[in-house]
XYZ file of C-alpha atoms in Angstrom:
654
model
C -55.488 -55.908 -85.291
C -53.506 -58.951 -84.113
C -51.137 -58.549 -87.075
C -50.496 -54.897 -86.122
C -49.611 -55.870 -82.526
C -47.269 -58.614 -83.740
C -45.448 -56.175 -86.062
C -45.109 -53.670 -83.156
C -43.615 -56.359 -80.877
C -41.212 -57.390 -83.631
C -39.998 -53.807 -84.123
C -39.507 -53.394 -80.330
C -37.492 -56.642 -80.206
C -35.253 -55.474 -83.077
C -34.601 -52.172 -81.266
C -33.655 -54.001 -78.074
C -31.222 -56.314 -79.888
C -29.456 -53.383 -81.554
C -28.868 -51.361 -78.324
C -26.038 -52.581 -76.074
C -27.153 -53.166 -72.471
C -26.268 -55.190 -69.423
C -28.274 -56.609 -66.571
C -26.511 -56.948 -63.214
C -27.412 -57.459 -59.587
C -24.853 -55.392 -57.699
C -24.190 -56.432 -54.120
C -23.318 -52.863 -53.167
C -25.755 -49.971 -53.241
C -24.843 -47.413 -55.891
C -23.373 -44.209 -54.434
C -25.513 -41.065 -54.169
C -25.284 -38.509 -56.993
C -23.116 -36.177 -54.867
C -20.268 -38.719 -55.187
C -19.941 -37.877 -58.891
C -18.361 -34.532 -58.074
C -15.648 -36.120 -55.901
C -12.479 -37.255 -57.709
C -10.964 -38.763 -54.571
C -12.319 -40.755 -51.653
C -15.990 -40.060 -51.052
C -17.288 -40.657 -47.529
C -20.893 -40.550 -46.399
C -22.688 -41.239 -43.137
C -26.438 -41.848 -43.198
C -28.705 -42.214 -40.204
C -31.308 -44.805 -41.173
C -33.603 -45.232 -38.210
C -33.813 -45.385 -34.439
C -36.122 -46.236 -31.577
C -36.492 -45.557 -27.873
C -35.089 -48.221 -25.565
C -36.021 -49.153 -22.015
C -35.779 -48.123 -19.251
C -37.799 -44.911 -19.378
C -35.702 -42.311 -17.576
C -36.656 -38.931 -16.193
C -33.234 -37.535 -17.073
C -33.727 -37.115 -20.816
C -30.009 -36.733 -21.508
C -29.475 -40.331 -20.277
C -32.421 -41.885 -22.125
C -31.085 -44.654 -24.436
C -32.119 -44.937 -28.076
C -31.289 -47.503 -30.729
C -29.626 -46.213 -33.882
C -28.966 -47.801 -37.270
C -26.633 -46.012 -39.672
C -24.570 -46.651 -42.780
C -20.989 -45.518 -43.327
C -19.935 -45.598 -46.990
C -16.417 -45.336 -48.404
C -16.065 -45.022 -52.187
C -12.807 -44.778 -54.131
C -13.345 -42.343 -57.013
C -9.652 -41.576 -57.314
C -6.749 -42.711 -59.472
C -4.952 -44.779 -56.819
C -5.976 -47.848 -54.892
C -6.791 -47.025 -51.256
C -4.956 -49.570 -49.116
C -5.922 -50.352 -45.522
C -8.613 -47.694 -45.394
C -9.328 -45.946 -42.098
C -12.210 -43.559 -41.432
C -12.823 -41.382 -38.381
C -16.416 -40.932 -37.228
C -16.916 -38.223 -34.629
C -19.598 -39.816 -32.498
C -20.767 -37.318 -29.868
C -23.770 -38.831 -28.094
C -22.031 -41.352 -25.817
C -22.642 -44.035 -28.434
C -22.224 -47.714 -27.587
C -21.505 -49.674 -30.766
C -23.049 -53.150 -30.903
C -22.026 -54.228 -34.406
C -20.312 -52.946 -37.545
C -20.479 -55.086 -40.659
C -17.365 -54.934 -42.825
C -15.239 -52.973 -40.342
C -13.332 -53.192 -37.080
C -12.164 -50.534 -34.625
C -8.728 -49.364 -35.704
C -7.534 -48.719 -32.125
C -7.517 -52.420 -31.298
C -10.666 -52.414 -29.149
C -13.329 -55.011 -29.725
C -16.961 -54.562 -30.705
C -19.268 -54.148 -28.787
C -17.763 -51.170 -26.997
C -18.000 -47.458 -26.208
C -17.225 -45.055 -29.075
C -18.803 -41.907 -27.628
C -15.671 -39.787 -28.029
C -15.296 -40.692 -31.699
C -13.530 -43.669 -33.193
C -11.571 -44.803 -36.242
C -12.874 -47.712 -38.313
C -10.640 -49.984 -40.353
C -11.672 -52.279 -43.163
C -12.229 -55.970 -42.519
C -12.335 -58.224 -44.422
C -12.157 -55.768 -47.330
C -9.382 -53.378 -46.351
C -8.326 -52.183 -49.843
C -10.539 -50.280 -52.273
C -9.664 -50.445 -55.955
C -10.302 -47.733 -58.519
C -12.960 -47.581 -61.232
C -10.173 -47.842 -63.817
C -8.932 -51.142 -62.370
C -12.404 -52.662 -62.063
C -14.380 -51.104 -64.941
C -16.569 -49.366 -62.380
C -17.340 -52.399 -60.204
C -18.714 -50.900 -56.994
C -18.248 -54.200 -55.162
C -14.478 -53.599 -55.376
C -14.530 -49.794 -55.193
C -16.869 -49.288 -52.264
C -17.571 -50.539 -48.759
C -20.784 -49.941 -46.873
C -20.541 -50.460 -43.129
C -23.833 -51.129 -41.368
C -23.663 -49.684 -37.858
C -25.941 -50.730 -35.012
C -25.730 -49.303 -31.528
C -27.163 -47.271 -28.681
C -26.993 -43.507 -28.270
C -28.162 -41.324 -25.423
C -30.279 -38.208 -25.276
C -31.232 -37.623 -28.931
C -34.951 -38.306 -29.289
C -36.934 -38.353 -32.550
C -37.518 -36.362 -34.675
C -33.896 -35.291 -34.104
C -31.161 -37.491 -35.549
C -27.927 -38.481 -33.714
C -25.452 -37.360 -36.377
C -21.670 -37.339 -35.779
C -19.763 -34.075 -35.505
C -17.392 -35.034 -38.317
C -16.299 -37.782 -40.689
C -12.878 -37.895 -42.349
C -10.381 -40.242 -43.944
C -7.715 -41.227 -41.404
C -5.165 -42.543 -43.920
C -1.941 -40.554 -44.154
C -1.487 -38.273 -47.149
C -5.092 -37.158 -47.667
C -6.888 -33.842 -47.170
C -10.638 -33.753 -46.591
C -13.073 -30.931 -47.239
C -15.399 -29.695 -44.532
C -18.250 -32.198 -44.048
C -21.551 -31.204 -45.621
C -24.812 -32.044 -43.897
C -27.453 -32.976 -46.449
C -30.845 -32.686 -44.839
C -30.979 -33.966 -41.270
C -29.844 -37.540 -41.781
C -26.845 -37.582 -44.155
C -23.305 -36.200 -44.008
C -20.713 -36.496 -46.760
C -17.169 -35.345 -47.467
C -14.605 -35.645 -50.262
C -10.945 -36.442 -49.493
C -8.119 -36.057 -52.022
C -4.393 -36.847 -51.968
C -2.351 -34.078 -50.343
C -0.063 -32.692 -53.093
C 2.482 -31.667 -50.422
C 3.055 -35.275 -49.352
C 5.828 -36.965 -51.299
C 6.124 -40.730 -51.339
C 8.404 -43.262 -52.979
C 5.635 -45.862 -53.141
C 4.224 -46.504 -56.597
C 0.695 -47.640 -57.253
C 2.034 -50.852 -58.751
C 3.534 -52.003 -55.457
C 1.529 -54.779 -53.869
C 2.196 -53.949 -50.215
C 2.257 -50.864 -48.047
C 5.544 -49.705 -46.570
C 6.293 -50.718 -42.991
C 5.474 -48.015 -40.478
C 7.306 -46.717 -37.439
C 5.833 -46.827 -33.961
C 6.690 -47.079 -30.290
C 6.093 -50.824 -30.535
C 5.604 -53.013 -33.611
C 4.247 -56.537 -33.862
C 4.888 -58.745 -36.877
C 2.548 -61.601 -37.718
C 4.555 -63.737 -40.149
C 3.066 -66.904 -41.620
C 6.018 -69.286 -42.026
C 4.297 -72.533 -43.084
C 0.838 -73.120 -44.485
C -1.359 -76.145 -45.125
C -4.947 -76.586 -46.268
C -6.456 -76.602 -42.775
C -3.721 -75.019 -40.620
C -0.659 -72.806 -40.636
C 2.311 -71.786 -38.474
C 2.974 -68.141 -37.714
C 5.690 -66.304 -35.818
C 4.735 -63.301 -33.698
C 7.566 -60.834 -33.068
C 7.208 -57.881 -30.663
C 9.812 -55.100 -31.047
C 10.271 -52.044 -28.815
C 11.402 -48.830 -30.548
C 10.737 -46.206 -27.862
C 13.746 -45.205 -25.692
C 11.410 -44.949 -22.681
C 9.050 -47.752 -23.721
C 9.028 -51.020 -21.847
C 6.913 -54.049 -20.976
C 7.055 -56.249 -17.872
C 5.142 -59.531 -17.763
C 3.507 -58.627 -21.069
C 0.065 -59.914 -22.020
C -0.942 -60.017 -25.680
C -4.499 -60.527 -26.923
C -6.354 -60.468 -30.240
C -9.656 -61.537 -31.844
C -9.979 -64.482 -34.222
C -12.385 -63.511 -36.987
C -12.937 -66.874 -38.737
C -13.395 -69.345 -35.839
C -9.706 -70.256 -35.780
C -8.178 -71.939 -32.726
C -4.682 -72.441 -31.319
C -3.444 -76.022 -31.479
C 0.145 -75.604 -30.231
C 2.744 -72.939 -29.401
C 6.471 -72.500 -28.832
C 8.009 -69.618 -26.878
C 4.776 -68.479 -25.205
C 1.533 -69.921 -23.855
C -2.126 -68.986 -23.395
C -2.844 -67.583 -19.944
C -5.705 -70.090 -19.758
C -5.622 -73.464 -21.544
C -9.225 -74.138 -22.560
C -10.578 -76.293 -25.399
C -14.217 -76.556 -24.307
C -15.472 -73.913 -26.742
C -14.207 -76.058 -29.624
C -15.894 -79.214 -28.368
C -19.283 -77.511 -28.167
C -18.763 -75.331 -31.244
C -18.328 -75.623 -35.006
C -14.748 -76.772 -34.567
C -15.764 -79.944 -32.741
C -18.321 -80.757 -35.424
C -15.853 -80.371 -38.297
C -12.714 -81.890 -36.733
C -14.380 -85.059 -35.467
C -11.170 -87.112 -35.335
C -9.024 -84.427 -33.665
C -7.988 -84.976 -30.053
C -9.010 -81.630 -28.579
C -7.285 -82.508 -25.320
C -4.072 -81.343 -27.013
C -5.579 -78.027 -28.154
C -4.283 -75.007 -26.215
C -7.027 -72.424 -26.721
C -10.395 -72.174 -28.429
C -11.247 -68.727 -27.114
C -12.227 -66.133 -29.684
C -10.023 -63.668 -27.783
C -7.089 -65.547 -26.238
C -4.531 -63.887 -23.960
C -0.915 -64.919 -24.531
C 1.860 -64.667 -21.914
C 5.609 -65.161 -22.132
C 7.443 -68.183 -20.717
C 10.086 -67.998 -17.968
C 13.809 -68.158 -18.882
C 13.963 -71.757 -17.642
C 12.023 -72.807 -20.777
C 14.314 -71.027 -23.251
C 16.118 -74.259 -24.250
C 13.142 -76.578 -23.855
C 12.801 -78.371 -27.196
C 9.026 -78.704 -26.788
C 8.038 -75.308 -25.400
C 11.022 -73.069 -26.200
C 14.043 -73.072 -28.506
C 12.793 -69.929 -30.261
C 15.136 -66.923 -30.634
C 14.083 -64.023 -28.358
C 11.604 -66.138 -26.408
C 11.168 -66.869 -22.750
C 12.047 -63.571 -21.033
C 9.257 -63.686 -18.446
C 7.488 -60.984 -20.430
C 10.222 -58.330 -20.203
C 10.955 -56.123 -23.220
C 13.543 -53.365 -22.701
C 14.527 -50.280 -24.715
C 17.150 -51.135 -27.309
C 19.732 -48.740 -25.834
C 19.647 -50.771 -22.592
C 20.100 -54.140 -24.300
C 19.293 -54.676 -28.004
C 18.866 -58.438 -27.491
C 16.164 -57.829 -24.871
C 14.185 -55.291 -26.908
C 12.498 -58.091 -28.910
C 10.226 -60.959 -27.877
C 9.010 -63.729 -30.183
C 6.968 -66.925 -30.217
C 5.443 -69.342 -32.730
C 1.857 -70.479 -33.001
C 0.048 -73.253 -34.880
C -3.415 -72.177 -36.016
C -6.225 -74.436 -37.242
C -8.725 -72.934 -39.704
C -12.370 -73.583 -40.421
C -14.455 -73.894 -43.615
C -14.680 -72.210 -46.072
C -11.016 -71.158 -45.603
C -9.554 -74.619 -46.211
C -6.823 -73.863 -48.716
C -3.168 -72.906 -48.340
C -3.559 -69.327 -49.519
C -6.599 -68.378 -47.457
C -5.109 -66.793 -44.323
C -6.866 -64.186 -42.210
C -4.738 -62.492 -39.543
C -6.363 -61.890 -36.158
C -7.697 -58.404 -35.468
C -8.045 -56.037 -32.501
C -4.587 -56.470 -30.999
C -3.837 -55.248 -27.490
C -0.693 -55.499 -25.377
C -0.126 -54.471 -21.780
C 2.305 -54.947 -18.920
C 2.640 -54.424 -15.178
C 3.301 -50.771 -14.354
C 4.055 -49.905 -17.974
C 2.819 -47.321 -20.497
C -0.582 -47.722 -22.134
C -0.295 -48.902 -25.746
C -2.931 -48.537 -28.455
C -2.502 -50.828 -31.448
C -3.757 -50.406 -34.990
C -5.134 -53.165 -37.163
C -2.850 -55.548 -39.115
C -1.545 -54.141 -42.395
C -0.239 -56.439 -45.132
C 3.435 -55.700 -45.797
C 6.192 -57.330 -47.809
C 7.131 -60.813 -46.531
C 9.655 -60.829 -43.701
C 12.985 -62.593 -44.072
C 14.444 -65.052 -41.562
C 17.813 -66.823 -41.321
C 17.515 -70.130 -43.128
C 17.136 -73.155 -40.848
C 19.859 -74.983 -42.813
C 22.510 -72.724 -41.324
C 23.617 -71.473 -44.741
C 24.273 -67.759 -45.244
C 20.916 -67.110 -46.864
C 17.454 -65.989 -45.821
C 14.054 -67.547 -46.290
C 10.920 -65.428 -46.649
C 7.596 -65.710 -44.898
C 4.538 -66.849 -46.827
C 2.738 -63.652 -45.815
C 3.398 -60.872 -43.307
C 1.258 -58.349 -41.468
C 2.451 -55.460 -39.309
C 0.653 -54.102 -36.255
C 1.830 -50.684 -35.037
C 1.299 -49.746 -31.379
C 1.946 -46.342 -29.844
C 2.056 -45.083 -26.275
C -1.073 -43.074 -25.536
C -2.030 -40.759 -22.696
C -5.764 -40.669 -22.118
C -7.311 -38.423 -19.482
C -9.081 -41.328 -17.835
C -5.854 -43.340 -17.537
C -4.813 -43.690 -13.905
C -1.081 -43.318 -13.149
C 0.734 -46.326 -11.732
C 3.517 -44.512 -9.866
C 3.939 -41.223 -8.023
C 6.609 -38.795 -6.812
C 7.273 -37.030 -3.498
C 9.490 -33.952 -3.082
C 11.767 -32.964 -0.194
C 14.730 -30.648 0.320
C 17.569 -29.741 2.651
C 15.939 -26.410 3.500
C 12.570 -27.804 4.649
C 12.012 -30.541 7.230
C 8.639 -31.561 5.753
C 8.232 -33.954 2.861
C 5.601 -33.223 0.226
C 4.179 -36.741 -0.241
C 2.515 -38.295 -3.251
C -0.878 -36.839 -4.057
C -4.047 -38.224 -2.505
C -5.432 -41.017 -4.742
C -2.528 -40.445 -7.167
C -3.041 -43.944 -8.566
C -6.781 -44.046 -8.027
C -9.156 -44.715 -5.139
C -11.965 -47.216 -4.802
C -15.592 -46.074 -4.767
C -15.840 -47.070 -1.109
C -12.973 -44.814 -0.053
C -15.340 -42.012 0.960
C -16.496 -44.110 3.916
C -13.045 -44.215 5.514
C -10.988 -41.344 4.088
C -11.156 -38.097 2.120
C -10.334 -38.613 -1.564
C -10.131 -34.877 -2.336
C -8.183 -33.555 0.664
C -4.492 -32.703 -0.037
C -1.987 -35.178 1.366
C -0.565 -34.217 4.770
C 3.065 -33.117 5.032
C 5.276 -35.784 6.586
C 8.568 -36.207 8.415
C 11.233 -37.843 6.243
C 11.177 -41.133 8.165
C 7.501 -41.619 7.284
C 8.478 -42.409 3.689
C 9.961 -45.712 4.880
C 6.730 -47.158 6.281
C 3.539 -48.317 4.506
C 0.808 -45.692 4.186
C -1.552 -47.439 6.594
C 1.085 -47.040 9.321
C 1.785 -43.339 8.714
C -1.321 -41.856 10.355
C 0.153 -41.458 13.854
C 3.371 -40.009 12.426
C 1.467 -37.547 10.216
C -0.769 -36.356 13.071
C 2.187 -35.973 15.449
C 4.127 -34.025 12.790
C 1.136 -31.771 12.165
C 0.912 -31.025 15.875
C 4.614 -30.259 16.094
C 4.532 -27.952 13.049
C 1.070 -26.500 13.751
C -0.398 -27.904 10.534
C -4.158 -28.494 10.269
C -5.376 -32.093 10.575
C -8.266 -32.874 8.187
C -11.181 -35.024 9.290
C -11.525 -37.538 7.743
C -7.867 -38.074 6.912
C -6.713 -37.981 3.247
C -6.755 -41.283 1.362
C -3.618 -43.142 0.324
C -1.847 -42.585 -3.004
C -2.457 -46.306 -3.773
C 0.651 -46.524 -5.975
C 2.720 -49.665 -6.321
C 5.895 -47.642 -6.898
C 6.781 -44.250 -5.427
C 9.874 -42.115 -6.024
C 11.291 -39.484 -3.692
C 13.339 -36.627 -5.161
C 15.345 -34.837 -2.465
C 17.207 -31.606 -3.211
C 20.367 -32.500 -1.292
C 22.805 -29.586 -1.647
C 23.014 -26.211 -3.388
C 26.253 -24.258 -3.598
C 27.809 -21.652 -5.849
C 29.259 -23.956 -8.535
C 26.865 -26.882 -8.406
C 24.152 -28.826 -6.639
C 23.067 -32.384 -5.954
C 19.934 -34.434 -5.385
C 19.110 -37.858 -3.996
C 16.589 -40.134 -5.686
C 14.998 -43.088 -3.885
C 12.797 -45.744 -5.498
C 10.234 -47.576 -3.336
C 8.429 -50.733 -4.483
C 5.277 -51.251 -2.390
C 3.901 -54.046 -4.542
C 4.468 -57.774 -4.573
C 5.907 -57.821 -8.109
C 9.686 -57.402 -8.398
C 11.243 -55.555 -11.329
C 14.338 -56.919 -13.033
C 16.387 -54.528 -15.179
C 14.380 -51.552 -13.889
C 14.999 -48.038 -15.172
C 13.913 -44.531 -14.286
C 14.174 -41.228 -16.114
C 13.785 -37.580 -15.121
C 13.335 -34.472 -17.233
C 15.120 -31.457 -15.748
C 14.734 -28.911 -18.537
C 16.921 -25.937 -17.540
C 19.355 -27.790 -15.233
C 19.840 -30.971 -17.293
C 22.914 -29.741 -19.282
C 24.803 -29.568 -15.976
C 24.456 -33.305 -15.252
C 27.793 -34.720 -14.025
C 27.494 -38.111 -12.399
C 25.335 -40.610 -10.562
C 27.050 -42.673 -7.912
C 24.975 -45.783 -7.225
C 23.188 -46.009 -10.594
C 24.310 -45.951 -14.196
C 23.053 -42.718 -15.752
C 23.303 -40.858 -19.031
C 21.492 -38.067 -20.838
C 18.953 -39.192 -23.407
C 17.821 -37.193 -26.412
C 14.046 -37.097 -26.789
C 12.264 -35.002 -29.403
C 15.497 -33.159 -30.173
C 16.172 -32.176 -26.536
C 18.836 -33.495 -24.144
C 16.838 -32.664 -21.025
C 16.175 -36.280 -19.978
C 18.488 -38.213 -17.639
C 18.130 -41.991 -17.955
C 19.198 -44.171 -15.009
C 19.371 -47.874 -14.248
C 20.978 -50.147 -11.670
C 24.559 -51.325 -11.898
C 25.015 -54.971 -12.945
C 23.968 -57.108 -10.009
C 22.029 -54.203 -8.464
C 19.372 -53.855 -11.177
C 16.650 -55.773 -9.329
C 14.004 -53.796 -7.430
C 12.425 -56.336 -5.088
C 8.831 -56.155 -3.927
C 7.556 -55.386 -0.466
C 8.544 -57.997 2.155
C 7.779 -58.786 5.777
C 9.895 -57.283 8.521
C 12.348 -59.337 10.587
C 9.566 -60.177 13.018
C 6.303 -60.134 11.022
C 4.268 -60.264 14.217
C 5.382 -56.786 15.273
C 7.610 -55.326 12.552
C 6.175 -53.300 9.663
C 6.459 -54.500 6.086
C 9.512 -53.229 4.240
C 9.417 -51.852 0.674
C 11.993 -52.719 -1.946
C 14.340 -49.746 -2.176
C 17.106 -48.388 -4.422
C 18.851 -45.041 -3.832
C 21.542 -42.868 -5.398
C 22.914 -39.319 -5.298
C 23.130 -37.355 -8.553
C 25.347 -34.305 -9.005
C 25.158 -31.288 -11.327
C 27.319 -28.320 -12.188
C 26.097 -24.754 -12.675
C 28.915 -23.871 -15.039
C 27.731 -22.083 -18.191
C 24.092 -22.226 -16.999
C 22.722 -18.829 -16.062
C 19.846 -17.983 -13.744
C 19.356 -21.295 -11.945
C 17.099 -21.100 -8.895
C 16.968 -24.524 -7.323
C 14.302 -23.831 -4.704
C 12.055 -22.091 -7.253
C 11.838 -25.276 -9.320
C 15.076 -25.709 -11.265
C 16.222 -28.311 -8.731
C 13.162 -30.530 -9.243
C 12.170 -32.660 -12.257
C 9.293 -31.663 -14.503
C 8.625 -35.284 -15.483
C 9.548 -38.598 -13.863
C 9.271 -42.038 -15.467
C 9.576 -45.523 -14.012
C 9.823 -48.430 -16.461
C 8.301 -46.202 -19.130
C 5.284 -45.140 -17.068
C 5.024 -41.417 -16.355
C 4.606 -40.862 -12.623
C 2.327 -38.245 -11.063
C 4.191 -35.261 -9.581
C 3.178 -33.140 -6.549
C 1.389 -29.895 -7.294
C 3.673 -27.842 -5.029
C 7.380 -27.570 -4.210
C 8.963 -27.547 -0.750
C 8.782 -24.041 0.711
C 12.125 -22.314 1.172
C 12.189 -21.428 4.867
C 15.847 -20.373 5.036
C 15.262 -16.679 4.342
C 12.178 -16.619 6.545
C 14.084 -18.225 9.418
C 17.011 -15.836 8.933
C 14.621 -12.890 9.027
C 13.183 -14.236 12.269
C 16.596 -14.678 13.915
C 18.362 -11.523 12.649
C 16.817 -9.232 15.327
C 17.916 -11.677 18.031
C 21.417 -11.888 16.567
C 21.671 -8.077 16.450
C 20.432 -7.787 20.041
C 23.046 -10.284 21.197
C 25.677 -8.241 19.357
C 24.591 -5.002 21.007
C 24.629 -6.641 24.446
C 28.088 -8.048 23.781
C 29.380 -4.601 22.752
C 27.775 -2.988 25.826
C 29.464 -5.524 28.125
C 32.826 -4.900 26.433
C 32.482 -1.214 27.099
């Protein structure tokens, strides 16, 4: 019996040694069988589990629940997927706490709200290779993102599934998502055959992208434990602008800023290093010289007085006080740059191990809202050689961050517009709460009541001093007086557009800029879109002005101050602060138009008023109504009297 068992074991061993096999411990979970039918990029979203969270609310739609899900991205195609981006259509007011192997592609940090859907980008693994390149190694072909967060209102046994998942990379088409059971959604995305590209799969880097604003992160020198990088901010939008810019990002590998040239952290703080891993590793480093150990530092520009400072400045395009202009205003002022010395932490202590910071955000004072993508590796940038010879030196590595101007419904405007005209004595002021109102406003004013019509002189005084003038004007004109009174517009900058004249061959307007804030604006600009009347633009008399082509249309008129008059000061005290009102900064000019070759213009009906107004790139909120044309109504009222006077005159003559 024992001999029979031994012979059986021997035969089984011979069979095993003659059949090829492999034993592996993959770090990535194998994809589901449905992925086999996808010859492109296979995406899947799986809800794993959830639980009710305190507090216990009576409003079930606001009851919080924990959710754990997995987002998988698998490259089953023929081309490497570089810098992958996936949209997940969250729809249950989700608050994301963590996401392993991914970051938010819009530059926001985690944790954060993603309830309206969000785009994930890969980090640290941003590129997915093909099965051909890796012999089917899922660890290089696939990423699985573990999501943890809070959702509201979806109680078990229901599952909080997204409305959609899709690949956000350009040049791909995705099928309609398929819901498998109640807890899994998957979709297949393939290259769009209509998209033509000159990039070959053998190229190492993605092509540089266009955007309203681009940021380059160029590593210029590298050592085992540190490196130098140059950050260059470039404005490409003709109406884009930044004043007193602030730039922030997230370090992902416990890096810290040792020194800088051309810019500085808004707060110099090294305490987090002393009490963190950095202080333990760099025992002999004098952290008193370290500029910032914050995981998310905020960088600000230096004033022009530091431009030639050999310690803090001496960097081309640095030290502009945070001002970046459109290139058509001044190409040399459309770029800002600074250099930064970064110290790294284990296990990244070699020259080639460089991780760019993520989650970039940039903002200014009374400027457009920018949303920035994640860094994308591009071909190394070239710089003029420091030797002065006519040759260029290349960066060690370069990443590009693309930022675009966005308009979100919840964004609050930062400037507003009032309308007035020669044919109506009342000014239509800026809207109530045009630039937002505090939550406590309801105690003192009405945040929903329309703004009261004003006499023209009221535009020259601060809002808090207009009440008596507005009430007196309402009494004179028999306008209703709301109780409580409407709230202020709360805007730092307001613009009045006054229809000045209207005659057979042309017309004119007067534009006045008011700065009610404490911040002054150097090299300010404004722009108006006139649509139908814009082709008749002739001249502006106190400003420089020209038509600007946007989106293939010449309907925008761009204006800026003359040299020496391009500074819009902030609000100041009156001559006698004890009794005089504060005085806004003010700039004013008349603009003239012709009606030649433009048919059907009706100035009072709207052709004499702009459809959009911009100040320093920020779109200002317009009134909802236009000044009423009272000329015909007044003529109709006086015609009977004029005729009666005529009849009396004729009777006397007879």
